[in-house]
Coordinates of C-alpha atoms in Angstrom, one line a residue:
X1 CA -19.1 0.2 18.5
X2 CA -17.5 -1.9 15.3
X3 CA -15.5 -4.4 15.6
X4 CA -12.1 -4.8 13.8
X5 CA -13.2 -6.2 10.7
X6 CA -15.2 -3.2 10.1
X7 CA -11.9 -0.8 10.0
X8 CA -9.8 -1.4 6.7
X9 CA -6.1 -1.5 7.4
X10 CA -6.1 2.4 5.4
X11 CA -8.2 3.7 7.3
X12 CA -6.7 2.9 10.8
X13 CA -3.2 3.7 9.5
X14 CA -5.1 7.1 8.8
X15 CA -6.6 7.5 12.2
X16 CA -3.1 6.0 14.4
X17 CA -1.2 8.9 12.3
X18 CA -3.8 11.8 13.1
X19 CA -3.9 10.8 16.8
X20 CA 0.4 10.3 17.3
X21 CA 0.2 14.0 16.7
X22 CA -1.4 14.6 19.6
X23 CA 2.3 13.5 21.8
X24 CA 4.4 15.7 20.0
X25 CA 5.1 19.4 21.4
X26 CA 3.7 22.2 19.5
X27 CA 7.3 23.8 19.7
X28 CA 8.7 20.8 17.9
X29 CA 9.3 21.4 13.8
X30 CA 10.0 18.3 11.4
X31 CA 13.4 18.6 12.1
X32 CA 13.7 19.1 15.9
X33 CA 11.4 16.6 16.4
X34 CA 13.7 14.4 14.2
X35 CA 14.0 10.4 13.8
X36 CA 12.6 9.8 17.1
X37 CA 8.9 11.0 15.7
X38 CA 9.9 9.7 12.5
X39 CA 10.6 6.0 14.4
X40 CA 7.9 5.9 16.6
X41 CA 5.6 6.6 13.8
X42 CA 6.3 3.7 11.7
X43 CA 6.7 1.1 14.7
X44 CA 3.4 1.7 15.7
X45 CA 1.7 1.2 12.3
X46 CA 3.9 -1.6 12.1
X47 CA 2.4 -3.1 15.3
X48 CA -0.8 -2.7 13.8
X49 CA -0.5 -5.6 11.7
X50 CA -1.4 -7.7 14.5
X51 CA -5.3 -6.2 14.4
X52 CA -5.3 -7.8 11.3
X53 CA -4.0 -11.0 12.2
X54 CA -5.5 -14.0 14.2
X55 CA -5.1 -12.5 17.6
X56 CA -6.7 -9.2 16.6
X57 CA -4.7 -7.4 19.0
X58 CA -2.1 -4.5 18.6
X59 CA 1.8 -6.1 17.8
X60 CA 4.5 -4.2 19.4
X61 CA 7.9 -4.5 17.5
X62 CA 10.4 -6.1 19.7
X63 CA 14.0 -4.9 20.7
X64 CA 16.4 -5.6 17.5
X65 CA 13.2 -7.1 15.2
X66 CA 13.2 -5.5 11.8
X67 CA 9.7 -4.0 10.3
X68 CA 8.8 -7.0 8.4
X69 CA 9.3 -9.8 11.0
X70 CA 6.8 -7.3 12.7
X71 CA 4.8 -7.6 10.6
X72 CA 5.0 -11.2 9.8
X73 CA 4.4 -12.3 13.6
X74 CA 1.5 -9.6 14.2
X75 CA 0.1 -11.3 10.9
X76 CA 0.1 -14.8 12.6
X77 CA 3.0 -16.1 10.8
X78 CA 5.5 -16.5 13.3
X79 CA 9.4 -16.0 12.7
X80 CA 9.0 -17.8 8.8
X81 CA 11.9 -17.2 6.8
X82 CA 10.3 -17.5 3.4
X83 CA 7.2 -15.0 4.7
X84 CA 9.6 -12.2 6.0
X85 CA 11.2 -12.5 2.9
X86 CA 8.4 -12.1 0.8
X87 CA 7.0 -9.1 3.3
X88 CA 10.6 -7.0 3.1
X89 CA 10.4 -7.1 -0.3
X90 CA 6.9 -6.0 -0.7
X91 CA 7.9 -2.8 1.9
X92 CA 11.1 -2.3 -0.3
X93 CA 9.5 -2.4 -3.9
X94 CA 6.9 0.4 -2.2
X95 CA 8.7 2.3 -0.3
X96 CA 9.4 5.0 -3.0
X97 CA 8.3 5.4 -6.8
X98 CA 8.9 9.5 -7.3
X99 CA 6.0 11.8 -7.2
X100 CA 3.0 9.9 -7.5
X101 CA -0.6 11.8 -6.4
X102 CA -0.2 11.0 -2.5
X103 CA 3.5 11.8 -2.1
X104 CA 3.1 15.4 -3.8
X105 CA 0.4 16.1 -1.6
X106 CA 3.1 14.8 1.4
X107 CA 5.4 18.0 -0.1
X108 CA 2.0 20.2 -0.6
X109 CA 1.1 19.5 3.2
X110 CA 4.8 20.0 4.4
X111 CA 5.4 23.5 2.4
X112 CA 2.7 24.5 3.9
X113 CA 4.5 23.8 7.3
X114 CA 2.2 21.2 8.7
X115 CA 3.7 18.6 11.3
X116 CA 5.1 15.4 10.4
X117 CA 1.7 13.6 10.9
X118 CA -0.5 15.7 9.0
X119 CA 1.7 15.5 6.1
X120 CA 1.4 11.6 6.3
X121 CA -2.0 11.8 6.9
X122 CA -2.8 13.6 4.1
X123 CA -0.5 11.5 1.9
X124 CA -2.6 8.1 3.4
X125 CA -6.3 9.8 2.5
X126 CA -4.9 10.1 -0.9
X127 CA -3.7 6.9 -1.4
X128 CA -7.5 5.7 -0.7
X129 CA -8.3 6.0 -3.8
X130 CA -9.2 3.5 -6.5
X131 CA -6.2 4.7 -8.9
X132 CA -4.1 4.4 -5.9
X133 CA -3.7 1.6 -3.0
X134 CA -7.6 2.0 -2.9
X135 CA -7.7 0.0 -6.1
X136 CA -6.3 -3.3 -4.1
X137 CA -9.9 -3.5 -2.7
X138 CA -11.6 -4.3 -6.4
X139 CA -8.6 -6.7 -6.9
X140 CA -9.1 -8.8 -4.0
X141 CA -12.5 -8.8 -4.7
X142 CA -11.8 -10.1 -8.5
X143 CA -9.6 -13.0 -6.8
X144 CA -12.4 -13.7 -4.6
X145 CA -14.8 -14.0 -7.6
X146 CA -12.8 -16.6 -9.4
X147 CA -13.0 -20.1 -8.9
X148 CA -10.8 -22.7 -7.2
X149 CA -9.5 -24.6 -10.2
X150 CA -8.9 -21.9 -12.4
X151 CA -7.6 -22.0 -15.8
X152 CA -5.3 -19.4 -17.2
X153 CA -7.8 -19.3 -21.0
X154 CA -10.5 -18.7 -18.4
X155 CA -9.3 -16.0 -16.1
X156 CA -10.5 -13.0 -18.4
X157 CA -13.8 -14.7 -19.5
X158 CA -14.8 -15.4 -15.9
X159 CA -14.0 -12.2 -14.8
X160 CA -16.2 -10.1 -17.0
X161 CA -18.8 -12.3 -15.7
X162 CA -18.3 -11.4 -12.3
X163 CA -19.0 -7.8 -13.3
X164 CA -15.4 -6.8 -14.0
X165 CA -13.8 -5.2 -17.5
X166 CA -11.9 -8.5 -19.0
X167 CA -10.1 -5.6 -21.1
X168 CA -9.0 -3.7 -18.0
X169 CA -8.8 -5.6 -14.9
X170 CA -8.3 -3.4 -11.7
X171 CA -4.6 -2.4 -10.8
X172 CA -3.3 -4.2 -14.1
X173 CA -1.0 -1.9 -16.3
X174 CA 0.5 1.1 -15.5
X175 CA 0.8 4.7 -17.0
X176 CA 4.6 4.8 -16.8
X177 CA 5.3 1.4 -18.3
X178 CA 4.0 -0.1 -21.5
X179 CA 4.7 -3.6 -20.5
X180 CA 5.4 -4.6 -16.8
X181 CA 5.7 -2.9 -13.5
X182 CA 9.6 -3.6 -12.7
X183 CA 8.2 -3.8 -9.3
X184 CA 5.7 -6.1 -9.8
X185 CA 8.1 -8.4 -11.6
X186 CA 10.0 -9.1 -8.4
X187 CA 6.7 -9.4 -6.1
X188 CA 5.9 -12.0 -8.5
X189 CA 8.7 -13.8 -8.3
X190 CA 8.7 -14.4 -4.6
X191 CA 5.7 -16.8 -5.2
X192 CA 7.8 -19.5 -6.5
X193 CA 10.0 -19.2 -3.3
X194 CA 7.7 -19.4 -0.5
X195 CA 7.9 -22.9 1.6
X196 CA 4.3 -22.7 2.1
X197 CA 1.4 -21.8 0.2
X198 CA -2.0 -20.4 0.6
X199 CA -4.7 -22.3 -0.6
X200 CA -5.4 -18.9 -3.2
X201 CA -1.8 -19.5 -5.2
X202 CA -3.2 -21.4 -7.8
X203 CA -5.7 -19.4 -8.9
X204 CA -4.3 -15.9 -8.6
X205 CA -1.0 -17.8 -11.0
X206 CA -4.0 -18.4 -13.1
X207 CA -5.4 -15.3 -13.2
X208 CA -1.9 -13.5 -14.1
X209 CA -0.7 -16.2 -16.3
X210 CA -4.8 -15.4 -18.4
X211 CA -3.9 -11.7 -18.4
X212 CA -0.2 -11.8 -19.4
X213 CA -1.6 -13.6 -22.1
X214 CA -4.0 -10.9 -23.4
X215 CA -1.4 -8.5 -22.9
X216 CA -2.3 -6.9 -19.4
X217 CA 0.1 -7.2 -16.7
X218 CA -0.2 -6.2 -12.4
X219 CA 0.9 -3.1 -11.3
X220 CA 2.3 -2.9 -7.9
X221 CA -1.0 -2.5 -6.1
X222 CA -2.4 -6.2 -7.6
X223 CA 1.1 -7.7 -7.6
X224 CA 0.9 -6.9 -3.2
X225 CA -2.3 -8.7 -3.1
X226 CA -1.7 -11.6 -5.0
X227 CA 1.8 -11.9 -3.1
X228 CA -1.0 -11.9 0.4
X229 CA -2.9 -14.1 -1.1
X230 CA -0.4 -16.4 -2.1
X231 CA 1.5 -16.2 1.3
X232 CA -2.0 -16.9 2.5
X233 CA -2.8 -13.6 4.2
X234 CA -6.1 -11.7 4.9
X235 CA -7.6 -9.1 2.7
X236 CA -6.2 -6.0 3.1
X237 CA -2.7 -7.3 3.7
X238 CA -1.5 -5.7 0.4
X239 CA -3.0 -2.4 1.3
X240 CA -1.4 -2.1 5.1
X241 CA 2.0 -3.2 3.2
X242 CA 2.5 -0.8 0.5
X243 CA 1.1 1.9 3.0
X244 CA 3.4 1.0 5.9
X245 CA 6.3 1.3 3.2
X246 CA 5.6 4.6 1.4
X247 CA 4.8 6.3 4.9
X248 CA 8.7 6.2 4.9
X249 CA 9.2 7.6 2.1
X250 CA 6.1 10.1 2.7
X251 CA 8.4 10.8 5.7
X252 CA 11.4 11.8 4.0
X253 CA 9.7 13.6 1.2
X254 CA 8.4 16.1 3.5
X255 CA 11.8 16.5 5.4
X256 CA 13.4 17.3 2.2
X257 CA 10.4 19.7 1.5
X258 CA 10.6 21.3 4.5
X259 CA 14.4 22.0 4.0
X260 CA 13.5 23.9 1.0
X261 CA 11.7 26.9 2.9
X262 CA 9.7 27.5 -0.3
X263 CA 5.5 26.8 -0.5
X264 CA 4.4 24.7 -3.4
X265 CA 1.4 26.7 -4.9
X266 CA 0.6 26.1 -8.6
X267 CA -1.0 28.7 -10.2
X268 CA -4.8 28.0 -12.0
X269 CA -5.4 29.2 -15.9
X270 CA -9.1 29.8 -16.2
X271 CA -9.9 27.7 -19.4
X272 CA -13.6 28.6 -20.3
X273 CA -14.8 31.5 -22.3
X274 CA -14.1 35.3 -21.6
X275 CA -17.3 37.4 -22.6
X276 CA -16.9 40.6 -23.8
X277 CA -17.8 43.7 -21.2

């Protein structure tokens, strides 16, 4: 059997999301089944923050506590102000961010009239990828690459000897924006406000300040795990966060889908060559 460490935050968020369908009735739709499904759903991937933290043990949200002092105390870092901070801003700058690949496959699964879960499900296998929250992976290994002591003029040089592209560092730049992620902008800016740091802060500030400089800037996905890093979190932190946080708007994507009545199907144009009969 593997242990925890084996299991990537993604993957269990997947699996918990598959198997809560399991305790809803069959008769139940996405709206009859209601907030109640909708809550229970994201408090228990919320408590699963505490697998990841030092106790490795599930975290169940307490009476009154909001998602990211859940988070915060399952991740080992107790009831501190400037940490829940930092975590409700990374759930609210990824909660939502229009139709991006996993949330039209959220309205694809729920048009289809698939329960709550499966929709989510399918919405959390998509976000695996590398273009997606899958791409935090190759970041956190790039931070890990880099030296203590780093120097901003160094970043990109020491990078491309670690095997990465110095002229396309993983989750930096985005295809809607030509210069920074709005979102990323305020992640960022929670750094200079924590009370305590990790012992990775000054080298991921290096490592943005070296890329800014050659003109490439974090999208979300990097900007969640250098904010981890710099609150001092484990890897996978930023993964688990912006996962928790879209799975509500996953949610109410597919409740508005569903009250449409209609099936997204896109229709194929064969592109290749017609031969004559």
């Amino acid at each position: 059997m593997h242990s925890a460490e084996h299991v990537t935050p993604l993957k269990l968020l997947s699996m918990l999301t598959t198997s809560l369908s399991a305790f809803e009735r069959a008769e139940d739709d996405m709206q009859t089944a209601g907030f109640a499904a909708c809550r229970r759903l994201l408090q228990t991937l919320a408590g699963t923050a505490g697998v990841f933290g030092p106790r490795a043990q599930f975290s169940a949200p307490r009476d009154g506590e909001f998602m990211a002092q859940c988070v915060a105390r399952g991740l080992g870092l107790g009831d501190r102000p400037d940490a829940v901070r930092a975590i409700d801003a990374a759930l609210v700058m990824s909660a939502e961010h229009e139709l991006s690949a996993p949330t039209f496959a959220t309205r694809i699964c729920a048009s289809t009239g698939a329960d709550l879960h499966a929709c989510v499900a399918a919405a959390m296998l998509t976000q695996s990828g590398s273009m997606q929250v899958g791409g935090a992976v190759e970041v956190e290994a790039l931070i890990d690459a880099l030296p203590f002591g780093l120097e901003p003029e160094d970043a990109l040089p020491l990078a491309a000897a670690s095997g990465f592209k110095s002229n396309e560092l993983p989750c930096f730049g985005h295809p809607l924006y030509d210069g920074e992620d709005p979102r990323s902008a305020v992640l960022l800016d929670f750094i200079g406000r924590l009370d305590t740091h990790g012992p990775d802060t000054p080298r991921v500030q290096a490592l943005v300040a070296g890329a800014r400089q050659a003109g490439q800037h974090p999208n979300v996905f990097a900007a969640l795990v250098i904010l981890c890093k710099a609150i001092g979190l484990p890897n996978g932190s930023g993964a688990m966060l912006h996962t928790l946080a879209r799975t509500s708007g996953w949610i109410a994507h597919a409740m508005e889908q569903r009250l449409t009545g209609a099936m997204l199907r896109p229709r194929a144009k064969y592109m290749g060559q017609h031969h004559p009969r």
